[in-house]
mmCIF file of C-alpha atoms and ligand atoms in Angstrom:
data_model
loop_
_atom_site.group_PDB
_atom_site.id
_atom_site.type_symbol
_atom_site.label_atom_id
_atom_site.label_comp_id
_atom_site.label_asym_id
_atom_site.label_seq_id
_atom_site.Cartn_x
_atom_site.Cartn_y
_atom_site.Cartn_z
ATOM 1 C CA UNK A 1 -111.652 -31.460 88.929
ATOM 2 C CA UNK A 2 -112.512 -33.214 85.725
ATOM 3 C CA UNK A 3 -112.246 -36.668 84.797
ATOM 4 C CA UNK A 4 -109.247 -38.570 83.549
ATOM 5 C CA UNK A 5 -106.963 -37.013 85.216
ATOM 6 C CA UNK A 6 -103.820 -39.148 85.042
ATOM 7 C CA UNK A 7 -102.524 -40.438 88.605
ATOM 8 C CA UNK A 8 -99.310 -38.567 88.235
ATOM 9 C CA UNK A 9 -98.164 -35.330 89.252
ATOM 10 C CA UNK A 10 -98.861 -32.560 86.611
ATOM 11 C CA UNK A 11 -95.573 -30.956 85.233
ATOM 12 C CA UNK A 12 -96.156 -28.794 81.857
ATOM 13 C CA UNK A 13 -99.186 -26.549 80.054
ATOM 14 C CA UNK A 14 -99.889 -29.818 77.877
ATOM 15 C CA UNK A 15 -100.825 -31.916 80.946
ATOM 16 C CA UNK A 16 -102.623 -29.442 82.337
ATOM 17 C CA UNK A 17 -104.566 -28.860 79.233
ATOM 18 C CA UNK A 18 -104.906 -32.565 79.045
ATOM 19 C CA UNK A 19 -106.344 -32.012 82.855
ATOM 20 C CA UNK A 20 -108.627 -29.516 81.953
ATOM 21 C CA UNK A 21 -107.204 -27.219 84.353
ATOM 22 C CA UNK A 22 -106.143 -24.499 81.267
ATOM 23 C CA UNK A 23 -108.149 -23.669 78.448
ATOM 24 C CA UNK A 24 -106.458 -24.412 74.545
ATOM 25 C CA UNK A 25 -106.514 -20.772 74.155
ATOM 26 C CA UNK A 26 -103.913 -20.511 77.654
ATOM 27 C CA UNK A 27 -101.610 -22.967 76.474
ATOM 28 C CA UNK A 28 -98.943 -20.957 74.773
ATOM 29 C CA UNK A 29 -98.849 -18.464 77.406
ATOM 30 C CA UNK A 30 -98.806 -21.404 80.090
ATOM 31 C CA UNK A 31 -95.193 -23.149 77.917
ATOM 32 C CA UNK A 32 -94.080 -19.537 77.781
ATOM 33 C CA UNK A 33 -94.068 -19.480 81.551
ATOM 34 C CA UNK A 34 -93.239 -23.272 82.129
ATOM 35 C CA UNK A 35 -89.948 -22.549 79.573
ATOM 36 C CA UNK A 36 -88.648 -20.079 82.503
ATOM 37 C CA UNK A 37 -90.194 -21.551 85.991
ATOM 38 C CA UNK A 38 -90.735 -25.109 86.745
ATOM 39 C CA UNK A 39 -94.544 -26.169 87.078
ATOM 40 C CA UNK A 40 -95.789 -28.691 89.396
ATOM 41 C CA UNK A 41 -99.324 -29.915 90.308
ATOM 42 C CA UNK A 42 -99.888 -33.177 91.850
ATOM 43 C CA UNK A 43 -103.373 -35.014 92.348
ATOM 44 C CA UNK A 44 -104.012 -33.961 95.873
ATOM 45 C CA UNK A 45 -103.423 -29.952 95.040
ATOM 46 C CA UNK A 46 -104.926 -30.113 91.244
ATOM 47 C CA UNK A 47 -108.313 -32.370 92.592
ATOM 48 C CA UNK A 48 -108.984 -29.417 94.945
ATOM 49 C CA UNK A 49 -109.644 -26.606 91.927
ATOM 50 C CA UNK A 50 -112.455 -25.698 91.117
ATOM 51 C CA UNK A 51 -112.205 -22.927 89.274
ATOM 52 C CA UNK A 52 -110.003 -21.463 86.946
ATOM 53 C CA UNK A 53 -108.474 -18.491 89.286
ATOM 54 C CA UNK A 54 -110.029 -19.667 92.786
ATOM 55 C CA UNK A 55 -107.621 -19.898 96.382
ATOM 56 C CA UNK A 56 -105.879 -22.912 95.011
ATOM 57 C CA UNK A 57 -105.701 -22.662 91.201
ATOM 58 C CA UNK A 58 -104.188 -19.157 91.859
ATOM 59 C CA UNK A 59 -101.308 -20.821 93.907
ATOM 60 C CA UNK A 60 -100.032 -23.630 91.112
ATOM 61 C CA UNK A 61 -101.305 -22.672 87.542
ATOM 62 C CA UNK A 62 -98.850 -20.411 85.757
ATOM 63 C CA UNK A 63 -100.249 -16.929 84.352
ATOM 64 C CA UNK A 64 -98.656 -14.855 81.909
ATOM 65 C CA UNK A 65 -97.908 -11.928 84.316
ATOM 66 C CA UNK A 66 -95.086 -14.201 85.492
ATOM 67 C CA UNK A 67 -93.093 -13.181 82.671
ATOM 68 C CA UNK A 68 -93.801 -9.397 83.340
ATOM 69 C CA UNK A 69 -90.674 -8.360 86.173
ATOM 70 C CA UNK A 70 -91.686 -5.135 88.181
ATOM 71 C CA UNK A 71 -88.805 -2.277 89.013
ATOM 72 C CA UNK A 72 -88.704 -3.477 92.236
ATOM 73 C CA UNK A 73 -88.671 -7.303 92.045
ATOM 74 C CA UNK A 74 -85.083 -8.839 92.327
ATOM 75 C CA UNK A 75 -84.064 -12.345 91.814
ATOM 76 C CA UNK A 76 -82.402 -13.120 95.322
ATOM 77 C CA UNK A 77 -85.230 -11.275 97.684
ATOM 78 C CA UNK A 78 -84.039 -12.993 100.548
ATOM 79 C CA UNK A 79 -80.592 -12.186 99.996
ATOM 80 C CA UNK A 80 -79.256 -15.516 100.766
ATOM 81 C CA UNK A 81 -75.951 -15.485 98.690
ATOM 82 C CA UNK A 82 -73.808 -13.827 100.822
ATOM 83 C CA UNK A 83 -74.415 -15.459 103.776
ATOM 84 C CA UNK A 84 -73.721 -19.383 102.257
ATOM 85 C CA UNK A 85 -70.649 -20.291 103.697
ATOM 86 C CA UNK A 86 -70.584 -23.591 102.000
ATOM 87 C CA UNK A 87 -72.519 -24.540 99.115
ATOM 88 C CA UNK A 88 -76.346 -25.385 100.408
ATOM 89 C CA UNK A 89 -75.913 -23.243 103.843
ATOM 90 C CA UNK A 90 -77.232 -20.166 104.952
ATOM 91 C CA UNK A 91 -75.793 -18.491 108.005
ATOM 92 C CA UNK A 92 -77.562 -15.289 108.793
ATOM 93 C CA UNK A 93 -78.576 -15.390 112.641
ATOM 94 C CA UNK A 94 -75.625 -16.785 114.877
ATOM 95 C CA UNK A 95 -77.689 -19.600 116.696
ATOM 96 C CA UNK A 96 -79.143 -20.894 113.664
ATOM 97 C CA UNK A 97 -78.469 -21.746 109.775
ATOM 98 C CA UNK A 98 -80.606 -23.139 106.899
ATOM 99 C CA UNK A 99 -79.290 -26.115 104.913
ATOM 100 C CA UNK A 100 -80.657 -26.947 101.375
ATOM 101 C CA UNK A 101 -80.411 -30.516 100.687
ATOM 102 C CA UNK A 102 -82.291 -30.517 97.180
ATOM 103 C CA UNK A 103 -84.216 -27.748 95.310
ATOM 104 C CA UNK A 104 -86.649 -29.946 93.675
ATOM 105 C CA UNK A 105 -90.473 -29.317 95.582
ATOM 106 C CA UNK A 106 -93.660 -31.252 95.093
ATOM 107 C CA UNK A 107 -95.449 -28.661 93.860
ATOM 108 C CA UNK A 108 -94.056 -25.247 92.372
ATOM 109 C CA UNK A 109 -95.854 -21.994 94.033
ATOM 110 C CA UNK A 110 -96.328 -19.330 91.268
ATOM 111 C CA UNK A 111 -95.344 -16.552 93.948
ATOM 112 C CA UNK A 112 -92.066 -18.465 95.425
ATOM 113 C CA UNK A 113 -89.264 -15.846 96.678
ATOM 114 C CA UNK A 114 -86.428 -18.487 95.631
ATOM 115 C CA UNK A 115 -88.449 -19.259 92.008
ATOM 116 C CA UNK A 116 -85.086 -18.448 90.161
ATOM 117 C CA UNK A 117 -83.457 -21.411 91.384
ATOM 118 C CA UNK A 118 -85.721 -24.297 92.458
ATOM 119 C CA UNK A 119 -86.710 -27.036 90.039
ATOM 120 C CA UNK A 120 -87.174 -30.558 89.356
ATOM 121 C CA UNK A 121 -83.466 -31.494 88.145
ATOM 122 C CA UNK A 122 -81.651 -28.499 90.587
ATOM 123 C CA UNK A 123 -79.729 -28.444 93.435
ATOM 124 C CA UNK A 124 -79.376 -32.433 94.703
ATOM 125 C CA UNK A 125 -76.313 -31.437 96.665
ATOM 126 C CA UNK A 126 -73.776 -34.156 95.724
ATOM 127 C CA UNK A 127 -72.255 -36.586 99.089
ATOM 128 C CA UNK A 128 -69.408 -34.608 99.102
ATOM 129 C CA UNK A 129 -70.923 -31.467 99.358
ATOM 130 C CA UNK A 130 -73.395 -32.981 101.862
ATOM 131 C CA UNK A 131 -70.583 -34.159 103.998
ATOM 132 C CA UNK A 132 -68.650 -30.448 103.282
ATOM 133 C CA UNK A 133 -71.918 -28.855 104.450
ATOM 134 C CA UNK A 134 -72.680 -31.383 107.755
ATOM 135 C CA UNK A 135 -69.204 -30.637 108.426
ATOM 136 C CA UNK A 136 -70.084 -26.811 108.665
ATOM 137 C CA UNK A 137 -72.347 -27.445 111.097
ATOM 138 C CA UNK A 138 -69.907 -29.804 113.396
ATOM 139 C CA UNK A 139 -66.907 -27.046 113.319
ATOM 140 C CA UNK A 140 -69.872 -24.372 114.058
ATOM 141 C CA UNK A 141 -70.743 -24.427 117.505
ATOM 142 C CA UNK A 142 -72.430 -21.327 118.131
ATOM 143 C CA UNK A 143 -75.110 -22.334 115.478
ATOM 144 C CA UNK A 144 -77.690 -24.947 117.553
ATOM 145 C CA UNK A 145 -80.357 -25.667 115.120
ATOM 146 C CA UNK A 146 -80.263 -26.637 111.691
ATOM 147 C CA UNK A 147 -83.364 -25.813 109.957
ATOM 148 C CA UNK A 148 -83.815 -27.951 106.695
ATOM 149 C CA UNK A 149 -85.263 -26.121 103.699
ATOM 150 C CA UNK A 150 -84.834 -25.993 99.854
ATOM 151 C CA UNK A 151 -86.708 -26.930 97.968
ATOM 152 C CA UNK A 152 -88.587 -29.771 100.029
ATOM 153 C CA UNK A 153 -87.144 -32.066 102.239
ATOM 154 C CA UNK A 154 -89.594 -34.419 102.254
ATOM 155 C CA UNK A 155 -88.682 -35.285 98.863
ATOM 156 C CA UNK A 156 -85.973 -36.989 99.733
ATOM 157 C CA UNK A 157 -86.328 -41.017 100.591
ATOM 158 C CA UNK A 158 -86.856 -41.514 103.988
ATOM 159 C CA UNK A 159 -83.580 -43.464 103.884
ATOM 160 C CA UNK A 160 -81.572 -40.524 103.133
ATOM 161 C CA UNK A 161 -83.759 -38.146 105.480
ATOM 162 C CA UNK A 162 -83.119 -40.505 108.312
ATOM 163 C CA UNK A 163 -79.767 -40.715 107.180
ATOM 164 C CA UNK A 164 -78.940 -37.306 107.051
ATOM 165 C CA UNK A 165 -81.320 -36.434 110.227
ATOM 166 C CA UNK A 166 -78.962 -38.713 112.289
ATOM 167 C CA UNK A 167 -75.571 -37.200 111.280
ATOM 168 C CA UNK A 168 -77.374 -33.932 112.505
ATOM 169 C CA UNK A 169 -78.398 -34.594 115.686
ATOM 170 C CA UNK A 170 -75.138 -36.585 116.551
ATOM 171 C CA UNK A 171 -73.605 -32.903 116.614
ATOM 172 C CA UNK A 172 -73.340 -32.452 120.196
ATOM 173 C CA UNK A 173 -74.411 -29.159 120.236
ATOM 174 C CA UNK A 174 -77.043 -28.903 117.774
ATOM 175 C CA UNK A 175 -80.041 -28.936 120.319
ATOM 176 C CA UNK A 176 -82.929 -28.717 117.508
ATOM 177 C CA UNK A 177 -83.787 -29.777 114.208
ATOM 178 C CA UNK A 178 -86.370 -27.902 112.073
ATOM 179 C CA UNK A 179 -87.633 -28.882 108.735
ATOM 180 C CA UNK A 180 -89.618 -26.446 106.194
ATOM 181 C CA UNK A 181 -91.915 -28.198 104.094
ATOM 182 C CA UNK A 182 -95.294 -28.397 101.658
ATOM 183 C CA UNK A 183 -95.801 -32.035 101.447
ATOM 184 C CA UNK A 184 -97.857 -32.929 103.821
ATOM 185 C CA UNK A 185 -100.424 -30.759 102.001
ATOM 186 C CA UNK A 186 -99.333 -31.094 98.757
ATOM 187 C CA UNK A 187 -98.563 -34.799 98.746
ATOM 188 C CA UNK A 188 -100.072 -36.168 101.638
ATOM 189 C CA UNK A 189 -99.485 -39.567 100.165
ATOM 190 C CA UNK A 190 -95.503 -39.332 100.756
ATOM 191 C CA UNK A 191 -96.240 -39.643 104.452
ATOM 192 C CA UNK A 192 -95.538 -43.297 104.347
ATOM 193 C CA UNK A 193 -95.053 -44.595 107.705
ATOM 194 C CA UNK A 194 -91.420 -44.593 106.817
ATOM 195 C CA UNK A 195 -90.992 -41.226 106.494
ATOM 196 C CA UNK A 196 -92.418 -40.894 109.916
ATOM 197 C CA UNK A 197 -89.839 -43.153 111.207
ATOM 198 C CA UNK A 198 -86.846 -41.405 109.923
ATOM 199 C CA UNK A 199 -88.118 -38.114 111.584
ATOM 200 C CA UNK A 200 -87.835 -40.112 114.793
ATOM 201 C CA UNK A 201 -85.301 -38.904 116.367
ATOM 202 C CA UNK A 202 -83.701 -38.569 120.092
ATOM 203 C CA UNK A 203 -83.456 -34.561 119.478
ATOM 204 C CA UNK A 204 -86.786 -32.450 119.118
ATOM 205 C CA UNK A 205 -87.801 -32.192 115.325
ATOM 206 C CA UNK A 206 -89.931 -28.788 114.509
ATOM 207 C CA UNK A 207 -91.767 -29.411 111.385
ATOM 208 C CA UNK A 208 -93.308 -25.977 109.583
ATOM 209 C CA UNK A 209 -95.501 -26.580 107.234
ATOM 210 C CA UNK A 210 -96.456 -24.206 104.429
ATOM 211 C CA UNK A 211 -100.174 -23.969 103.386
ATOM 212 C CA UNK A 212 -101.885 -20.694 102.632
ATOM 213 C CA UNK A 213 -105.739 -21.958 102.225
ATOM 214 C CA UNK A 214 -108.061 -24.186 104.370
ATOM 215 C CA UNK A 215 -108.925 -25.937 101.535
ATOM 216 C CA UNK A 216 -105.065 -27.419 101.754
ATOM 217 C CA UNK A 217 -106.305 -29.485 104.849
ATOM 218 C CA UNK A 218 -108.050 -32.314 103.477
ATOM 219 C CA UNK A 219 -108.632 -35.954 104.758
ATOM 220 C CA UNK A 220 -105.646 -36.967 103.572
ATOM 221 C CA UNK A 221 -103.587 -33.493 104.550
ATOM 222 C CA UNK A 222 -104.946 -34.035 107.974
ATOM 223 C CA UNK A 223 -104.400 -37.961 108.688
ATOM 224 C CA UNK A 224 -100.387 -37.227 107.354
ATOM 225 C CA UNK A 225 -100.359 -34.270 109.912
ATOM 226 C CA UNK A 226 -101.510 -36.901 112.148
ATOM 227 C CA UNK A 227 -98.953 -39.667 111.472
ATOM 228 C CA UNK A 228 -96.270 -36.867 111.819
ATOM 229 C CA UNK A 229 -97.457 -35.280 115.350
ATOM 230 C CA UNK A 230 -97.691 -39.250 116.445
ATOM 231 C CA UNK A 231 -93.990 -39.676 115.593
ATOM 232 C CA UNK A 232 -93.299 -36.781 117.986
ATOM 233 C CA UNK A 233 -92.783 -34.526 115.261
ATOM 234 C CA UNK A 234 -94.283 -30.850 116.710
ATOM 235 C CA UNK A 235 -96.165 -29.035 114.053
ATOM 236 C CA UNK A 236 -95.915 -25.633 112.930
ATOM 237 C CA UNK A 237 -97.512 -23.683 110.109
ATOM 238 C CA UNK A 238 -95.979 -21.084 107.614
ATOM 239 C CA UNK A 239 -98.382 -18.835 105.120
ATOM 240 C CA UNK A 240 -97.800 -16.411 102.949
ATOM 241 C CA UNK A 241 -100.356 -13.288 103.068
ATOM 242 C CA UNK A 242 -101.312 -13.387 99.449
ATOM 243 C CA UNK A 243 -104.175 -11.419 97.153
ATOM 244 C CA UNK A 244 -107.256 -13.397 95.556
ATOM 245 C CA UNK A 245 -106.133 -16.806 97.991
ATOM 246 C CA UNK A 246 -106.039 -15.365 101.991
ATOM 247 C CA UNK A 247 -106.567 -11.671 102.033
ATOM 248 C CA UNK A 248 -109.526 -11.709 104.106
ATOM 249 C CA UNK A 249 -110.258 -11.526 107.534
ATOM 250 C CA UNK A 250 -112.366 -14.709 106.628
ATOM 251 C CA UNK A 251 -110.063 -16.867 104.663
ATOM 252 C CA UNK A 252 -107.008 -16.151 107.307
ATOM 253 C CA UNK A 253 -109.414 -16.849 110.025
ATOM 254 C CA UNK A 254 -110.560 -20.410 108.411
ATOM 255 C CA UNK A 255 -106.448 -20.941 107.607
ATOM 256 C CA UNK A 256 -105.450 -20.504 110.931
ATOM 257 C CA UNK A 257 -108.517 -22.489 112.626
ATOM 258 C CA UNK A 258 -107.757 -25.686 110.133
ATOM 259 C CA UNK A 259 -104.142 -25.547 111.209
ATOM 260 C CA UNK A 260 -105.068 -25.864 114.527
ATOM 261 C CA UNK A 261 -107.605 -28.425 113.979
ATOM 262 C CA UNK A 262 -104.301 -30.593 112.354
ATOM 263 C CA UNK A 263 -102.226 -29.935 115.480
ATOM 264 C CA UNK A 264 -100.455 -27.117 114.105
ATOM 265 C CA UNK A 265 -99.515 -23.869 115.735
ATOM 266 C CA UNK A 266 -99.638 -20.654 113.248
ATOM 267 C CA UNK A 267 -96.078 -19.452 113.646
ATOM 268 C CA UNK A 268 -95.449 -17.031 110.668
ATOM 269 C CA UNK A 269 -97.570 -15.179 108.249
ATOM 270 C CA UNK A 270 -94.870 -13.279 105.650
ATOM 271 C CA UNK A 271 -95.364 -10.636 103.535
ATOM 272 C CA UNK A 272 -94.301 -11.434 100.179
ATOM 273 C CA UNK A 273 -91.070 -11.447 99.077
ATOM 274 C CA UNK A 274 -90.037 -9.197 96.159
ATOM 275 C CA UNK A 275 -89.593 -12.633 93.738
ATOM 276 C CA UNK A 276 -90.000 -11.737 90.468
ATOM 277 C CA UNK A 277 -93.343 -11.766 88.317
ATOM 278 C CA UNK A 278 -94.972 -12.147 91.528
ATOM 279 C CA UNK A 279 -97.184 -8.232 91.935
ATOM 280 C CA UNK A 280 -100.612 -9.944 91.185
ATOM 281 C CA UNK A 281 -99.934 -11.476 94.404
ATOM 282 C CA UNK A 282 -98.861 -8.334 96.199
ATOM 283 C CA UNK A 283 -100.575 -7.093 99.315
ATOM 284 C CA UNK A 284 -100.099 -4.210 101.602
ATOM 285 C CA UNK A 285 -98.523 -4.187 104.037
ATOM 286 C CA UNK A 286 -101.349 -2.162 105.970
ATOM 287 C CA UNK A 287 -103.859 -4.043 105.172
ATOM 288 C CA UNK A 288 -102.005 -7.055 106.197
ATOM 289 C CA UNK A 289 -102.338 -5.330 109.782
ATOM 290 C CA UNK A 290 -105.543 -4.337 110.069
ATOM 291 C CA UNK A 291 -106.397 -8.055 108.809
ATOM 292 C CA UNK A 292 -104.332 -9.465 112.075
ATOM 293 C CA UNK A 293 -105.721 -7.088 114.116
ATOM 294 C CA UNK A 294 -110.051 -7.646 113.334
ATOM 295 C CA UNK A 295 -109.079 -11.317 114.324
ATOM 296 C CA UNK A 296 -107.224 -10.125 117.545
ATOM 297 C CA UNK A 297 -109.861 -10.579 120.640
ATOM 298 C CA UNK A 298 -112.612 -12.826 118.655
ATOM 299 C CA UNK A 299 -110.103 -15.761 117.451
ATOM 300 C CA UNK A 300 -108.534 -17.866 119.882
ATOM 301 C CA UNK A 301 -104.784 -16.650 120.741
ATOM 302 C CA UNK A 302 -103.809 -19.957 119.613
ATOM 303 C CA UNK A 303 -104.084 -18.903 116.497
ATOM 304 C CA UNK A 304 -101.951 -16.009 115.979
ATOM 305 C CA UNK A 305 -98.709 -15.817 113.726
ATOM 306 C CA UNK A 306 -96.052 -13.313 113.814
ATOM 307 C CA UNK A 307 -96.662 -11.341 110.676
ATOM 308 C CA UNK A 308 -93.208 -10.331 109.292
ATOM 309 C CA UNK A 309 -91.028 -9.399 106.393
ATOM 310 C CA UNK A 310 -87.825 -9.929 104.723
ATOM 311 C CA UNK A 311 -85.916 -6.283 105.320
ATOM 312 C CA UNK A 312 -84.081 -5.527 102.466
ATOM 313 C CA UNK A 313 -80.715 -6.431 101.792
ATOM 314 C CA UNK A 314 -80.740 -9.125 103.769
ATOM 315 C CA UNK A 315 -81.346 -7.592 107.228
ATOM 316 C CA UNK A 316 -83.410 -10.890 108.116
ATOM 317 C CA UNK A 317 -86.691 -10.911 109.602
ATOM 318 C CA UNK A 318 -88.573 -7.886 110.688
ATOM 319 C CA UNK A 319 -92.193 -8.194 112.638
ATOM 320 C CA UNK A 320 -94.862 -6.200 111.051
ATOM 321 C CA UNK A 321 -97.670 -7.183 112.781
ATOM 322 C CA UNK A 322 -100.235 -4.705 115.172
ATOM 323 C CA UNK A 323 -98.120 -3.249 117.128
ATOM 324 C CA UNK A 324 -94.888 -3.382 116.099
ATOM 325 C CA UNK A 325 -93.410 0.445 113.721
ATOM 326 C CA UNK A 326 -95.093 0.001 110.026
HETATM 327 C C1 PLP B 401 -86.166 -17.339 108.233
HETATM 328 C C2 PLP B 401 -84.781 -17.741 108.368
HETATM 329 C C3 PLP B 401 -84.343 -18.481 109.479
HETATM 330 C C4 PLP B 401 -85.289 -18.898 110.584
HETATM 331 O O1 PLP B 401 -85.697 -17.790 111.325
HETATM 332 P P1 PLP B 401 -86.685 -17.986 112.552
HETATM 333 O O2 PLP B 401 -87.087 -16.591 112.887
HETATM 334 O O3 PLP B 401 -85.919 -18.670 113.630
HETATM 335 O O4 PLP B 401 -87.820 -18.828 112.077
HETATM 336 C C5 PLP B 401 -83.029 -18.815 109.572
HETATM 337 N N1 PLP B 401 -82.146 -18.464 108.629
HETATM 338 C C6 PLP B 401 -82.524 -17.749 107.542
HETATM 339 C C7 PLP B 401 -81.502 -17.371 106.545
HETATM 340 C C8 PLP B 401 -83.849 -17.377 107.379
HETATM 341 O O5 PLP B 401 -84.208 -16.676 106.295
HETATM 342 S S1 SF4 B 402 -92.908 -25.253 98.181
HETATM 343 FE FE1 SF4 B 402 -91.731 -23.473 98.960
HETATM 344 S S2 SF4 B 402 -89.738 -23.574 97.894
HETATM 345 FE FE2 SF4 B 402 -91.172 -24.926 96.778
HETATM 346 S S3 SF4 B 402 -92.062 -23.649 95.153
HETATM 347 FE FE3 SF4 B 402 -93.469 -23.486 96.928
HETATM 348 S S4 SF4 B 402 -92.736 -21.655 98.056
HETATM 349 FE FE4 SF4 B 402 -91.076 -22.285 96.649
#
């Protein structure tokens, strides 16, 4: 990373001109983009590039092919419209349902399956439709954990995380509380010791966190995985299988072995979703396999995800590892 880069996070192709993280001749191209999907670098991710297309660059810097839509991408992949019972919920499996506090994120992945719709300035669900949507779960027995996505989070002030974490797990029969989340790679300085307080709670608090490089875990990545895992938060990890930044028996090996080195257990690796302006990213779904399976035997068990997809459609989840139909 250059000099002079400003202590801020980096939100549009002039900054990261300014940065030196684009060249002048990448700037139109990089507004182009940046006019139709939010952009998003902060210190801790841009500091780590170190060249123009390497593992993390790849993941954050926007690249005209974005604008380019293949037949098959489609804007909802996951599908998640017509299972939202109230604005910010998704019900799809009966024991469990997402809620979607905010769709703002601290960094903006150029391969994100809901890329349509988060952003800076979207989707701060309002106190009424916070209470509408906590209310959901209260008159929803059947569903017993809520699993907090977006969006981050984490970016909301530990006050209101703590706030709305409580009024949660006061639901008598919500028995677990998940949370989805980038930050504590891509902002490891938001994990202020008050943040780890308001994910104290009485009921067990999953945390999965998405990182897709072992470059993600740095000092700082790894002393906020830390502080969480000491606040009795238990730590799981999320990737995404994706070409030119993990699709190697190598990289996902060194992935999987830094999670566990931060106290996290490997619990998915996806295939990715059909978001689109997202095919220089594609892998398939093969090779995906026979990647799982030369690290079957030689890496510790420990380290093993469930590789899965999104079925079309919104059939949910599918496993798609070695082993299970292609
Ligand atoms: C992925 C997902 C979940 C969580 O599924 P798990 O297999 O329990 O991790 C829940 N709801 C929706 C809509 C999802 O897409
Ligand atoms: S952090 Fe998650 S929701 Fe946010 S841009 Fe990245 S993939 Fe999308």
């Amino acid at each position: 990373m250059p000099d002079g880069l400003p202590p801020r996070t980096l939100r549009d192709a002039d900054a990261l001109l300014a940065a030196g993280l684009i060249t002048p001749a990448a700037v139109y191209d990089a507004r182009a983009v940046g006019a139709r999907y939010a952009i998003a670098l902060t210190q801790a991710v841009a500091r780590l590039i170190t060249a123009p297309d390497d593992p993390i660059a790849r993941q954050y810097l926007p690249h005209p092919n974005e604008l380019i839509s293949a037949p098959d991408e489609i804007s909802d992949p996951t599908a998640d419209a017509p299972f939202t019972p109230v604005k910010g919920v998704v019900h799809r499996y009966p024991d469990r349902a997402l809620l979607k506090p905010l769709l703002a994120c601290p960094v903006y992945c150029r391969f994100c399956f809901r890329r349509e719709v988060v952003g800076p300035d979207g989707g701060l669900l309002t106190e009424a439709e916070l209470d509408t949507a906590i209310a959901w779960f209260a008159h929803t027995p059947e569903v017993r954990e809520v699993i907090l996505t977006g969006g981050d989070p984490l970016m909301l002030s530990p006050r209101r995380l703590a706030d709305l974490l409580g009024r949660l797990a006061a639901i008598p029969h919500i028995d677990i509380l998940r949370i989805h989340s980038r930050v504590p790679v891509a902002d490891p300085s938001r994990v202020t010791a008050a943040l780890a307080d308001a994910l104290t709670l009485d009921k067990p608090l999953y945390l999965c966190v998405h990182a897709n490089h072992a470059r993600e875990f740095t000092d700082a990545a790894r002393d906020s995985l830390r502080r969480l895992h000491g606040a009795g938060v238990v730590l799981l990890g999320q990737s995404v299988l994706l070409a030119g930044v993990n699709d190697s028996e190598a990289a996902l090996e060194d992935l999987f072995r830094a999670m566990l080195a931060a106290r996290i257990k490997p619990y998915y690796l996806h295939q990715l979703d059909l978001a689109p302006g997202t095919a220089r990213f594609r892998v398939p779904a093969a090779r995906g396999r026979a990647l799982l399976q030369g690290l079957r035997g030689r890496v510790t068990g420990l380290a093993w995800p469930a590789y899965v997809e999104e079925a079309p459609g919104g059939a949910g989840k599918r496993p798609i590892g070695p082993g299970f139909p292609a």
